[in-house]
Amino acid sequence: MRVLVAGASGVVGHPLVGALRARGHHVSALVRDGARAPEADEAVVADALDRASLLPAVSAARPDVVVHQLTALRLLRDDPAGAFAQTARLRTEGTAHLVEAARAAGARRLVAQSIAFAAAPAGDPVLDEDAPLYVDAPDPGWAATVRAVAELERQVLSGAGLSGLVLRYGTLYGPGTAYARTGGTGQRVLAGKLPLPGGGPGITSFLHVEDAVGAAVAAVESEATGLLHITDDEPATAAEWLPHYARALGAPAPRTVPAAMAPRLLGWFTAHQLTAARGASNGRARTTLGWKPLRPSWRDGLGAR
């Protein structure tokens, strides 16, 4: 099968190219910078935000399946606001261009990356894919991010002539992520700058990068459509995972602070994740995609060296 991976230089995209090639697929790696392209059957250099360059580049690759792994989150450490703004554009404008390019190239299928932690904080502690997204979050930045996610999902699932599947990844950990020892969150915990607010009732569903790659490979090779949460089997409160993570890093135990102080100390999004976020059930992915995580619990590697 001919597969084009957009965002092939990213944390998931890079190993995904190798995993697909190992399965015998012909893989085109779509990147903005050819110097960052992973080893692939061919490199396709184009900017997803530049429609005029993207359409002929994708057509030349002649993909059967297009995989959308586009984000700008590698900029997160140096320019958080810019990283989120650029990622929102990639999820809206970039998705529109990629859907159009895939159709024009004769692709039959589009698999796209989304997130499993954008649900509104209401209802059960662990939610399925039918739960509403937090498009009206009180923080303007997070509300804009969630609206961009909703628009990406809408476009992928309504792309005329394309079989669309959206993979909502849990909070990624492993090499190259914020939760690696050298990542932003890892460094924050090592410095003792990530406290536990209000007892840490917020729930996170984690996902190792290797399992994100495995799910994307399964998605390429399946005929499944719709929305799927791709997460591990153990949604965890911050009170559970944050002390464990600190111990694994050899960091100081996180201090506790009142929940009311959290937005000022941590920013709205981090405070929300640690105090109010819901987890995500992977039951539908197991049934529909026949996928299960090789690392069923974040305890198997969160903070590992």
PDB file of C-alpha atoms in Angstrom:
ATOM      1  CA  MET A   1       0.000   0.000   0.000  1.00  0.00           C
ATOM      2  CA  ARG A   2       1.185   3.540  -0.726  1.00  0.00           C
ATOM      3  CA  VAL A   3       1.034   5.672   2.431  1.00  0.00           C
ATOM      4  CA  LEU A   4       1.858   9.350   2.823  1.00  0.00           C
ATOM      5  CA  VAL A   5       2.703  10.476   6.364  1.00  0.00           C
ATOM      6  CA  ALA A   6       2.211  14.216   6.868  1.00  0.00           C
ATOM      7  CA  GLY A   7       4.231  15.453   9.823  1.00  0.00           C
ATOM      8  CA  ALA A   8       6.798  12.704   9.302  1.00  0.00           C
ATOM      9  CA  SER A   9       9.489  14.455  11.348  1.00  0.00           C
ATOM     10  CA  GLY A  10       7.404  14.543  14.534  1.00  0.00           C
ATOM     11  CA  VAL A  11       7.488  12.478  17.729  1.00  0.00           C
ATOM     12  CA  VAL A  12       4.947  10.004  16.333  1.00  0.00           C
ATOM     13  CA  GLY A  13       5.426  10.597  12.612  1.00  0.00           C
ATOM     14  CA  HIS A  14       9.131   9.760  12.536  1.00  0.00           C
ATOM     15  CA  PRO A  15       8.883   6.254  14.053  1.00  0.00           C
ATOM     16  CA  LEU A  16       5.606   5.676  12.203  1.00  0.00           C
ATOM     17  CA  VAL A  17       7.400   5.930   8.859  1.00  0.00           C
ATOM     18  CA  GLY A  18       9.768   3.143   9.885  1.00  0.00           C
ATOM     19  CA  ALA A  19       6.973   0.995  11.320  1.00  0.00           C
ATOM     20  CA  LEU A  20       4.931   1.233   8.123  1.00  0.00           C
ATOM     21  CA  ARG A  21       7.931   0.409   5.955  1.00  0.00           C
ATOM     22  CA  ALA A  22       8.640  -2.609   8.147  1.00  0.00           C
ATOM     23  CA  ARG A  23       5.114  -3.810   7.321  1.00  0.00           C
ATOM     24  CA  GLY A  24       5.916  -3.617   3.599  1.00  0.00           C
ATOM     25  CA  HIS A  25       4.183  -0.351   2.748  1.00  0.00           C
ATOM     26  CA  HIS A  26       5.629   2.226   0.355  1.00  0.00           C
ATOM     27  CA  VAL A  27       5.931   5.339   2.512  1.00  0.00           C
ATOM     28  CA  SER A  28       6.224   8.964   1.447  1.00  0.00           C
ATOM     29  CA  ALA A  29       7.376  11.301   4.231  1.00  0.00           C
ATOM     30  CA  LEU A  30       5.807  14.759   3.948  1.00  0.00           C
ATOM     31  CA  VAL A  31       7.942  17.366   5.719  1.00  0.00           C
ATOM     32  CA  ARG A  32       8.504  21.116   5.511  1.00  0.00           C
ATOM     33  CA  ASP A  33      12.267  20.738   5.851  1.00  0.00           C
ATOM     34  CA  GLY A  34      13.895  18.006   3.799  1.00  0.00           C
ATOM     35  CA  ALA A  35      16.824  17.879   6.220  1.00  0.00           C
ATOM     36  CA  ARG A  36      14.460  16.627   8.945  1.00  0.00           C
ATOM     37  CA  ALA A  37      12.908  13.853   6.863  1.00  0.00           C
ATOM     38  CA  PRO A  38      13.188  10.315   8.256  1.00  0.00           C
ATOM     39  CA  GLU A  39      14.408   7.465   6.082  1.00  0.00           C
ATOM     40  CA  ALA A  40      11.497   6.730   3.769  1.00  0.00           C
ATOM     41  CA  ASP A  41      10.815   5.463   0.265  1.00  0.00           C
ATOM     42  CA  GLU A  42      10.592   9.097  -0.770  1.00  0.00           C
ATOM     43  CA  ALA A  43      10.634  12.508   0.898  1.00  0.00           C
ATOM     44  CA  VAL A  44       7.933  14.991  -0.083  1.00  0.00           C
ATOM     45  CA  VAL A  45       8.817  18.575   0.820  1.00  0.00           C
ATOM     46  CA  ALA A  46       5.839  20.904   1.167  1.00  0.00           C
ATOM     47  CA  ASP A  47       4.131  23.147   3.716  1.00  0.00           C
ATOM     48  CA  ALA A  48       0.632  21.985   4.648  1.00  0.00           C
ATOM     49  CA  LEU A  49      -0.360  25.629   5.124  1.00  0.00           C
ATOM     50  CA  ASP A  50       0.631  26.401   1.521  1.00  0.00           C
ATOM     51  CA  ARG A  51      -2.131  24.909  -0.588  1.00  0.00           C
ATOM     52  CA  ALA A  52      -0.386  25.693  -3.883  1.00  0.00           C
ATOM     53  CA  SER A  53       2.678  23.627  -2.964  1.00  0.00           C
ATOM     54  CA  LEU A  54       0.862  20.870  -1.079  1.00  0.00           C
ATOM     55  CA  LEU A  55      -1.593  19.711  -3.763  1.00  0.00           C
ATOM     56  CA  PRO A  56       0.939  18.820  -6.471  1.00  0.00           C
ATOM     57  CA  ALA A  57       3.330  17.316  -3.909  1.00  0.00           C
ATOM     58  CA  VAL A  58       0.691  14.924  -2.563  1.00  0.00           C
ATOM     59  CA  SER A  59      -0.549  14.081  -6.060  1.00  0.00           C
ATOM     60  CA  ALA A  60       2.980  13.141  -7.124  1.00  0.00           C
ATOM     61  CA  ALA A  61       3.190  10.672  -4.212  1.00  0.00           C
ATOM     62  CA  ARG A  62      -0.013   8.885  -5.351  1.00  0.00           C
ATOM     63  CA  PRO A  63      -1.006   7.693  -1.864  1.00  0.00           C
ATOM     64  CA  ASP A  64      -3.729   5.180  -1.128  1.00  0.00           C
ATOM     65  CA  VAL A  65      -3.810   6.374   2.484  1.00  0.00           C
ATOM     66  CA  VAL A  66      -2.833   9.749   3.956  1.00  0.00           C
ATOM     67  CA  VAL A  67      -1.863   9.954   7.640  1.00  0.00           C
ATOM     68  CA  HIS A  68      -2.201  13.383   9.269  1.00  0.00           C
ATOM     69  CA  GLN A  69       0.281  13.773  12.134  1.00  0.00           C
ATOM     70  CA  LEU A  70       0.802  17.526  11.721  1.00  0.00           C
ATOM     71  CA  THR A  71       1.486  19.693  14.776  1.00  0.00           C
ATOM     72  CA  ALA A  72       3.936  22.454  15.698  1.00  0.00           C
ATOM     73  CA  LEU A  73       4.436  21.211  19.254  1.00  0.00           C
ATOM     74  CA  ARG A  74       8.215  20.897  18.837  1.00  0.00           C
ATOM     75  CA  LEU A  75       8.143  24.699  19.320  1.00  0.00           C
ATOM     76  CA  LEU A  76       6.403  24.335  22.679  1.00  0.00           C
ATOM     77  CA  ARG A  77       9.427  24.751  24.907  1.00  0.00           C
ATOM     78  CA  ASP A  78      10.710  27.984  23.331  1.00  0.00           C
ATOM     79  CA  ASP A  79       7.425  29.546  22.204  1.00  0.00           C
ATOM     80  CA  PRO A  80       4.340  27.993  23.847  1.00  0.00           C
ATOM     81  CA  ALA A  81       1.872  30.551  22.481  1.00  0.00           C
ATOM     82  CA  GLY A  82       3.305  30.254  18.983  1.00  0.00           C
ATOM     83  CA  ALA A  83       3.301  26.459  19.135  1.00  0.00           C
ATOM     84  CA  PHE A  84      -0.393  26.311  20.057  1.00  0.00           C
ATOM     85  CA  ALA A  85      -1.370  28.965  17.505  1.00  0.00           C
ATOM     86  CA  GLN A  86       0.525  27.225  14.702  1.00  0.00           C
ATOM     87  CA  THR A  87      -0.892  23.845  15.697  1.00  0.00           C
ATOM     88  CA  ALA A  88      -4.412  25.292  15.613  1.00  0.00           C
ATOM     89  CA  ARG A  89      -3.760  26.504  12.061  1.00  0.00           C
ATOM     90  CA  LEU A  90      -2.463  23.071  11.067  1.00  0.00           C
ATOM     91  CA  ARG A  91      -5.589  21.479  12.542  1.00  0.00           C
ATOM     92  CA  THR A  92      -7.893  23.821  10.623  1.00  0.00           C
ATOM     93  CA  GLU A  93      -6.277  25.249   7.471  1.00  0.00           C
ATOM     94  CA  GLY A  94      -3.740  22.439   7.192  1.00  0.00           C
ATOM     95  CA  THR A  95      -6.414  19.767   7.523  1.00  0.00           C
ATOM     96  CA  ALA A  96      -8.551  21.437   4.851  1.00  0.00           C
ATOM     97  CA  HIS A  97      -5.594  21.483   2.465  1.00  0.00           C
ATOM     98  CA  LEU A  98      -4.673  17.889   3.269  1.00  0.00           C
ATOM     99  CA  VAL A  99      -8.235  16.637   2.748  1.00  0.00           C
ATOM    100  CA  GLU A 100      -8.365  18.407  -0.611  1.00  0.00           C
ATOM    101  CA  ALA A 101      -4.948  17.109  -1.599  1.00  0.00           C
ATOM    102  CA  ALA A 102      -5.797  13.543  -0.608  1.00  0.00           C
ATOM    103  CA  ARG A 103      -8.987  13.590  -2.666  1.00  0.00           C
ATOM    104  CA  ALA A 104      -7.214  15.128  -5.665  1.00  0.00           C
ATOM    105  CA  ALA A 105      -4.479  12.497  -5.467  1.00  0.00           C
ATOM    106  CA  GLY A 106      -7.028   9.676  -5.504  1.00  0.00           C
ATOM    107  CA  ALA A 107      -6.428   8.519  -1.932  1.00  0.00           C
ATOM    108  CA  ARG A 108      -9.199   6.420  -0.478  1.00  0.00           C
ATOM    109  CA  ARG A 109      -8.500   6.925   3.231  1.00  0.00           C
ATOM    110  CA  LEU A 110      -7.386   9.596   5.706  1.00  0.00           C
ATOM    111  CA  VAL A 111      -6.194   8.818   9.254  1.00  0.00           C
ATOM    112  CA  ALA A 112      -5.700  11.850  11.502  1.00  0.00           C
ATOM    113  CA  GLN A 113      -4.190  12.547  14.909  1.00  0.00           C
ATOM    114  CA  SER A 114      -6.326  14.264  17.555  1.00  0.00           C
ATOM    115  CA  ILE A 115      -6.261  14.381  21.368  1.00  0.00           C
ATOM    116  CA  ALA A 116      -8.164  12.447  24.049  1.00  0.00           C
ATOM    117  CA  PHE A 117      -7.985  15.162  26.732  1.00  0.00           C
ATOM    118  CA  ALA A 118     -10.211  17.830  25.211  1.00  0.00           C
ATOM    119  CA  ALA A 119     -13.516  16.679  26.729  1.00  0.00           C
ATOM    120  CA  ALA A 120     -15.602  18.974  28.892  1.00  0.00           C
ATOM    121  CA  PRO A 121     -15.120  18.208  32.617  1.00  0.00           C
ATOM    122  CA  ALA A 122     -18.598  16.816  33.224  1.00  0.00           C
ATOM    123  CA  GLY A 123     -20.108  13.400  33.800  1.00  0.00           C
ATOM    124  CA  ASP A 124     -18.204  10.242  34.618  1.00  0.00           C
ATOM    125  CA  PRO A 125     -14.536  10.257  35.637  1.00  0.00           C
ATOM    126  CA  VAL A 126     -13.625   8.350  32.450  1.00  0.00           C
ATOM    127  CA  LEU A 127     -15.424   9.268  29.229  1.00  0.00           C
ATOM    128  CA  ASP A 128     -15.955   7.674  25.844  1.00  0.00           C
ATOM    129  CA  GLU A 129     -15.801   9.315  22.417  1.00  0.00           C
ATOM    130  CA  ASP A 130     -19.395  10.572  22.607  1.00  0.00           C
ATOM    131  CA  ALA A 131     -18.647  13.055  25.400  1.00  0.00           C
ATOM    132  CA  PRO A 132     -18.782  16.714  24.315  1.00  0.00           C
ATOM    133  CA  LEU A 133     -15.581  18.623  23.727  1.00  0.00           C
ATOM    134  CA  TYR A 134     -14.709  21.608  25.939  1.00  0.00           C
ATOM    135  CA  VAL A 135     -15.227  24.198  23.197  1.00  0.00           C
ATOM    136  CA  ASP A 136     -16.525  26.732  25.732  1.00  0.00           C
ATOM    137  CA  ALA A 137     -13.622  26.415  28.182  1.00  0.00           C
ATOM    138  CA  PRO A 138     -13.183  29.599  30.246  1.00  0.00           C
ATOM    139  CA  ASP A 139      -9.561  29.954  29.158  1.00  0.00           C
ATOM    140  CA  PRO A 140      -9.423  31.554  25.672  1.00  0.00           C
ATOM    141  CA  GLY A 141      -6.266  29.696  24.683  1.00  0.00           C
ATOM    142  CA  TRP A 142      -7.603  26.249  25.563  1.00  0.00           C
ATOM    143  CA  ALA A 143     -11.003  27.027  24.047  1.00  0.00           C
ATOM    144  CA  ALA A 144      -9.264  27.939  20.765  1.00  0.00           C
ATOM    145  CA  THR A 145      -7.256  24.700  20.873  1.00  0.00           C
ATOM    146  CA  VAL A 146     -10.367  22.583  21.457  1.00  0.00           C
ATOM    147  CA  ARG A 147     -12.306  24.366  18.696  1.00  0.00           C
ATOM    148  CA  ALA A 148      -9.426  23.622  16.317  1.00  0.00           C
ATOM    149  CA  VAL A 149      -9.533  19.960  17.377  1.00  0.00           C
ATOM    150  CA  ALA A 150     -13.282  19.863  16.763  1.00  0.00           C
ATOM    151  CA  GLU A 151     -12.799  21.376  13.310  1.00  0.00           C
ATOM    152  CA  LEU A 152     -10.086  18.860  12.399  1.00  0.00           C
ATOM    153  CA  GLU A 153     -12.363  15.994  13.412  1.00  0.00           C
ATOM    154  CA  ARG A 154     -15.300  17.447  11.484  1.00  0.00           C
ATOM    155  CA  GLN A 155     -13.272  17.839   8.307  1.00  0.00           C
ATOM    156  CA  VAL A 156     -11.737  14.368   8.441  1.00  0.00           C
ATOM    157  CA  LEU A 157     -15.039  12.638   9.102  1.00  0.00           C
ATOM    158  CA  SER A 158     -16.973  14.605   6.491  1.00  0.00           C
ATOM    159  CA  GLY A 159     -14.353  14.492   3.727  1.00  0.00           C
ATOM    160  CA  ALA A 160     -16.374  13.516   0.649  1.00  0.00           C
ATOM    161  CA  GLY A 161     -14.979  10.431  -1.011  1.00  0.00           C
ATOM    162  CA  LEU A 162     -12.527   9.673   1.806  1.00  0.00           C
ATOM    163  CA  SER A 163     -12.835   7.035   4.508  1.00  0.00           C
ATOM    164  CA  GLY A 164     -11.910   9.016   7.632  1.00  0.00           C
ATOM    165  CA  LEU A 165     -10.638   7.833  10.995  1.00  0.00           C
ATOM    166  CA  VAL A 166      -9.572  10.107  13.869  1.00  0.00           C
ATOM    167  CA  LEU A 167      -7.201   8.758  16.523  1.00  0.00           C
ATOM    168  CA  ARG A 168      -7.477  10.712  19.756  1.00  0.00           C
ATOM    169  CA  TYR A 169      -4.137  10.118  21.436  1.00  0.00           C
ATOM    170  CA  GLY A 170      -3.820  10.255  25.189  1.00  0.00           C
ATOM    171  CA  THR A 171      -1.105  12.305  26.889  1.00  0.00           C
ATOM    172  CA  LEU A 172       2.048  11.108  25.185  1.00  0.00           C
ATOM    173  CA  TYR A 173       5.097   9.976  27.115  1.00  0.00           C
ATOM    174  CA  GLY A 174       8.341   8.414  25.972  1.00  0.00           C
ATOM    175  CA  PRO A 175      11.245   9.653  23.829  1.00  0.00           C
ATOM    176  CA  GLY A 176      10.902  13.167  22.493  1.00  0.00           C
ATOM    177  CA  THR A 177       7.821  14.048  24.552  1.00  0.00           C
ATOM    178  CA  ALA A 178       7.335  16.594  27.321  1.00  0.00           C
ATOM    179  CA  TYR A 179       7.419  13.694  29.810  1.00  0.00           C
ATOM    180  CA  ALA A 180      10.881  12.512  28.790  1.00  0.00           C
ATOM    181  CA  ARG A 181      13.514  13.422  31.354  1.00  0.00           C
ATOM    182  CA  THR A 182      14.759  16.231  29.122  1.00  0.00           C
ATOM    183  CA  GLY A 183      11.239  17.374  28.155  1.00  0.00           C
ATOM    184  CA  GLY A 184       9.456  20.411  29.499  1.00  0.00           C
ATOM    185  CA  THR A 185       7.347  18.556  32.063  1.00  0.00           C
ATOM    186  CA  GLY A 186      10.268  16.376  33.106  1.00  0.00           C
ATOM    187  CA  GLN A 187      12.444  19.396  33.738  1.00  0.00           C
ATOM    188  CA  ARG A 188       9.652  21.112  35.656  1.00  0.00           C
ATOM    189  CA  VAL A 189       9.231  18.129  37.966  1.00  0.00           C
ATOM    190  CA  LEU A 190      12.975  17.766  38.443  1.00  0.00           C
ATOM    191  CA  ALA A 191      13.085  21.415  39.527  1.00  0.00           C
ATOM    192  CA  GLY A 192      10.228  20.887  41.986  1.00  0.00           C
ATOM    193  CA  LYS A 193       8.028  23.311  40.051  1.00  0.00           C
ATOM    194  CA  LEU A 194       4.990  21.110  39.438  1.00  0.00           C
ATOM    195  CA  PRO A 195       2.993  20.999  42.680  1.00  0.00           C
ATOM    196  CA  LEU A 196      -0.077  18.888  43.386  1.00  0.00           C
ATOM    197  CA  PRO A 197      -3.092  21.190  43.694  1.00  0.00           C
ATOM    198  CA  GLY A 198      -6.178  20.395  45.723  1.00  0.00           C
ATOM    199  CA  GLY A 199      -5.283  16.738  46.249  1.00  0.00           C
ATOM    200  CA  GLY A 200      -4.824  16.159  42.496  1.00  0.00           C
ATOM    201  CA  PRO A 201      -8.249  14.784  41.486  1.00  0.00           C
ATOM    202  CA  GLY A 202      -7.835  15.513  37.760  1.00  0.00           C
ATOM    203  CA  ILE A 203      -7.510  12.373  35.622  1.00  0.00           C
ATOM    204  CA  THR A 204      -4.998  11.764  32.829  1.00  0.00           C
ATOM    205  CA  SER A 205      -5.051   8.964  30.286  1.00  0.00           C
ATOM    206  CA  PHE A 206      -1.489   8.377  29.137  1.00  0.00           C
ATOM    207  CA  LEU A 207      -0.114   6.768  25.971  1.00  0.00           C
ATOM    208  CA  HIS A 208       3.428   5.695  25.156  1.00  0.00           C
ATOM    209  CA  VAL A 209       4.731   6.882  21.778  1.00  0.00           C
ATOM    210  CA  GLU A 210       5.259   3.261  20.707  1.00  0.00           C
ATOM    211  CA  ASP A 211       1.562   2.563  21.278  1.00  0.00           C
ATOM    212  CA  ALA A 212       0.557   5.665  19.328  1.00  0.00           C
ATOM    213  CA  VAL A 213       2.626   4.332  16.431  1.00  0.00           C
ATOM    214  CA  GLY A 214       1.082   0.878  16.742  1.00  0.00           C
ATOM    215  CA  ALA A 215      -2.420   2.311  16.682  1.00  0.00           C
ATOM    216  CA  ALA A 216      -1.631   4.408  13.600  1.00  0.00           C
ATOM    217  CA  VAL A 217      -0.292   1.343  11.763  1.00  0.00           C
ATOM    218  CA  ALA A 218      -3.445  -0.596  12.679  1.00  0.00           C
ATOM    219  CA  ALA A 219      -5.566   2.330  11.499  1.00  0.00           C
ATOM    220  CA  VAL A 220      -3.820   2.486   8.119  1.00  0.00           C
ATOM    221  CA  GLU A 221      -4.421  -1.224   7.579  1.00  0.00           C
ATOM    222  CA  SER A 222      -8.037  -1.222   8.777  1.00  0.00           C
ATOM    223  CA  GLU A 223     -11.308  -0.014   7.311  1.00  0.00           C
ATOM    224  CA  ALA A 224     -12.502   1.510  10.594  1.00  0.00           C
ATOM    225  CA  THR A 225     -13.998   4.993  10.546  1.00  0.00           C
ATOM    226  CA  GLY A 226     -15.073   7.517  13.183  1.00  0.00           C
ATOM    227  CA  LEU A 227     -13.461   8.635  16.433  1.00  0.00           C
ATOM    228  CA  LEU A 228     -11.302   6.417  18.637  1.00  0.00           C
ATOM    229  CA  HIS A 229      -9.576   7.099  21.942  1.00  0.00           C
ATOM    230  CA  ILE A 230      -6.041   5.709  21.837  1.00  0.00           C
ATOM    231  CA  THR A 231      -4.958   5.525  25.476  1.00  0.00           C
ATOM    232  CA  ASP A 232      -3.535   3.085  27.970  1.00  0.00           C
ATOM    233  CA  ASP A 233      -5.718   0.965  30.250  1.00  0.00           C
ATOM    234  CA  GLU A 234      -5.178   2.891  33.483  1.00  0.00           C
ATOM    235  CA  PRO A 235      -6.588   6.417  33.692  1.00  0.00           C
ATOM    236  CA  ALA A 236      -4.937   7.978  36.733  1.00  0.00           C
ATOM    237  CA  THR A 237      -5.502  10.916  39.012  1.00  0.00           C
ATOM    238  CA  ALA A 238      -2.691  13.411  39.416  1.00  0.00           C
ATOM    239  CA  ALA A 239      -2.471  12.232  43.027  1.00  0.00           C
ATOM    240  CA  GLU A 240      -1.426   8.818  41.649  1.00  0.00           C
ATOM    241  CA  TRP A 241       0.793   9.560  38.684  1.00  0.00           C
ATOM    242  CA  LEU A 242       2.621  12.754  39.684  1.00  0.00           C
ATOM    243  CA  PRO A 243       4.338  11.379  42.847  1.00  0.00           C
ATOM    244  CA  HIS A 244       5.224   8.186  40.930  1.00  0.00           C
ATOM    245  CA  TYR A 245       6.676  10.248  38.083  1.00  0.00           C
ATOM    246  CA  ALA A 246       8.730  12.362  40.481  1.00  0.00           C
ATOM    247  CA  ARG A 247      10.151   9.222  42.148  1.00  0.00           C
ATOM    248  CA  ALA A 248      11.007   7.685  38.779  1.00  0.00           C
ATOM    249  CA  LEU A 249      12.895  10.841  37.801  1.00  0.00           C
ATOM    250  CA  GLY A 250      14.645  11.057  41.162  1.00  0.00           C
ATOM    251  CA  ALA A 251      12.968  14.414  41.689  1.00  0.00           C
ATOM    252  CA  PRO A 252      11.666  15.992  44.898  1.00  0.00           C
ATOM    253  CA  ALA A 253       8.204  14.851  45.958  1.00  0.00           C
ATOM    254  CA  PRO A 254       5.651  17.349  44.637  1.00  0.00           C
ATOM    255  CA  ARG A 255       4.454  19.758  47.289  1.00  0.00           C
ATOM    256  CA  THR A 256       0.723  20.284  47.773  1.00  0.00           C
ATOM    257  CA  VAL A 257      -0.968  23.633  47.223  1.00  0.00           C
ATOM    258  CA  PRO A 258      -4.594  24.790  47.487  1.00  0.00           C
ATOM    259  CA  ALA A 259      -6.570  24.282  44.287  1.00  0.00           C
ATOM    260  CA  ALA A 260      -7.433  27.988  44.219  1.00  0.00           C
ATOM    261  CA  MET A 261      -3.737  28.836  43.791  1.00  0.00           C
ATOM    262  CA  ALA A 262      -3.183  26.464  40.881  1.00  0.00           C
ATOM    263  CA  PRO A 263      -4.152  28.690  37.919  1.00  0.00           C
ATOM    264  CA  ARG A 264      -1.815  31.450  39.092  1.00  0.00           C
ATOM    265  CA  LEU A 265       1.066  29.063  39.815  1.00  0.00           C
ATOM    266  CA  LEU A 266       0.682  26.712  36.884  1.00  0.00           C
ATOM    267  CA  GLY A 267      -1.434  28.401  34.240  1.00  0.00           C
ATOM    268  CA  TRP A 268      -5.059  27.554  33.501  1.00  0.00           C
ATOM    269  CA  PHE A 269      -4.486  24.454  31.367  1.00  0.00           C
ATOM    270  CA  THR A 270      -2.120  22.641  33.738  1.00  0.00           C
ATOM    271  CA  ALA A 271      -4.319  23.521  36.706  1.00  0.00           C
ATOM    272  CA  HIS A 272      -7.348  22.138  34.836  1.00  0.00           C
ATOM    273  CA  GLN A 273      -5.568  18.897  33.952  1.00  0.00           C
ATOM    274  CA  LEU A 274      -4.469  18.309  37.530  1.00  0.00           C
ATOM    275  CA  THR A 275      -7.760  19.206  39.200  1.00  0.00           C
ATOM    276  CA  ALA A 276     -10.702  18.701  36.816  1.00  0.00           C
ATOM    277  CA  ALA A 277      -9.825  16.764  33.652  1.00  0.00           C
ATOM    278  CA  ARG A 278     -11.559  13.480  32.794  1.00  0.00           C
ATOM    279  CA  GLY A 279      -9.898  10.322  31.565  1.00  0.00           C
ATOM    280  CA  ALA A 280     -10.614   8.601  28.236  1.00  0.00           C
ATOM    281  CA  SER A 281     -11.769   5.020  27.716  1.00  0.00           C
ATOM    282  CA  ASN A 282     -10.014   2.951  25.037  1.00  0.00           C
ATOM    283  CA  GLY A 283     -12.772   0.325  24.848  1.00  0.00           C
ATOM    284  CA  ARG A 284     -14.022   1.372  21.429  1.00  0.00           C
ATOM    285  CA  ALA A 285     -10.518   1.236  19.908  1.00  0.00           C
ATOM    286  CA  ARG A 286     -10.025  -2.271  21.262  1.00  0.00           C
ATOM    287  CA  THR A 287     -13.279  -3.433  19.687  1.00  0.00           C
ATOM    288  CA  THR A 288     -13.289  -1.451  16.444  1.00  0.00           C
ATOM    289  CA  LEU A 289      -9.594  -1.409  15.602  1.00  0.00           C
ATOM    290  CA  GLY A 290      -8.492  -4.622  17.275  1.00  0.00           C
ATOM    291  CA  TRP A 291      -5.756  -2.618  18.993  1.00  0.00           C
ATOM    292  CA  LYS A 292      -4.499  -2.787  22.542  1.00  0.00           C
ATOM    293  CA  PRO A 293      -1.578  -0.975  24.178  1.00  0.00           C
ATOM    294  CA  LEU A 294       1.687  -2.843  24.589  1.00  0.00           C
ATOM    295  CA  ARG A 295       2.205  -0.686  27.682  1.00  0.00           C
ATOM    296  CA  PRO A 296      -1.183  -0.999  29.391  1.00  0.00           C
ATOM    297  CA  SER A 297      -0.166   1.227  32.304  1.00  0.00           C
ATOM    298  CA  TRP A 298       1.820   4.443  32.594  1.00  0.00           C
ATOM    299  CA  ARG A 299       3.550   2.713  35.508  1.00  0.00           C
ATOM    300  CA  ASP A 300       5.460   0.686  32.894  1.00  0.00           C
ATOM    301  CA  GLY A 301       7.609   3.587  31.743  1.00  0.00           C
ATOM    302  CA  LEU A 302       6.534   7.074  32.798  1.00  0.00           C
ATOM    303  CA  GLY A 303       9.756   8.737  33.922  1.00  0.00           C
ATOM    304  CA  ALA A 304      11.979   5.816  32.858  1.00  0.00           C
ATOM    305  CA  ARG A 305      15.496   6.725  31.827  1.00  0.00           C
TER     306      ARG A 305
END
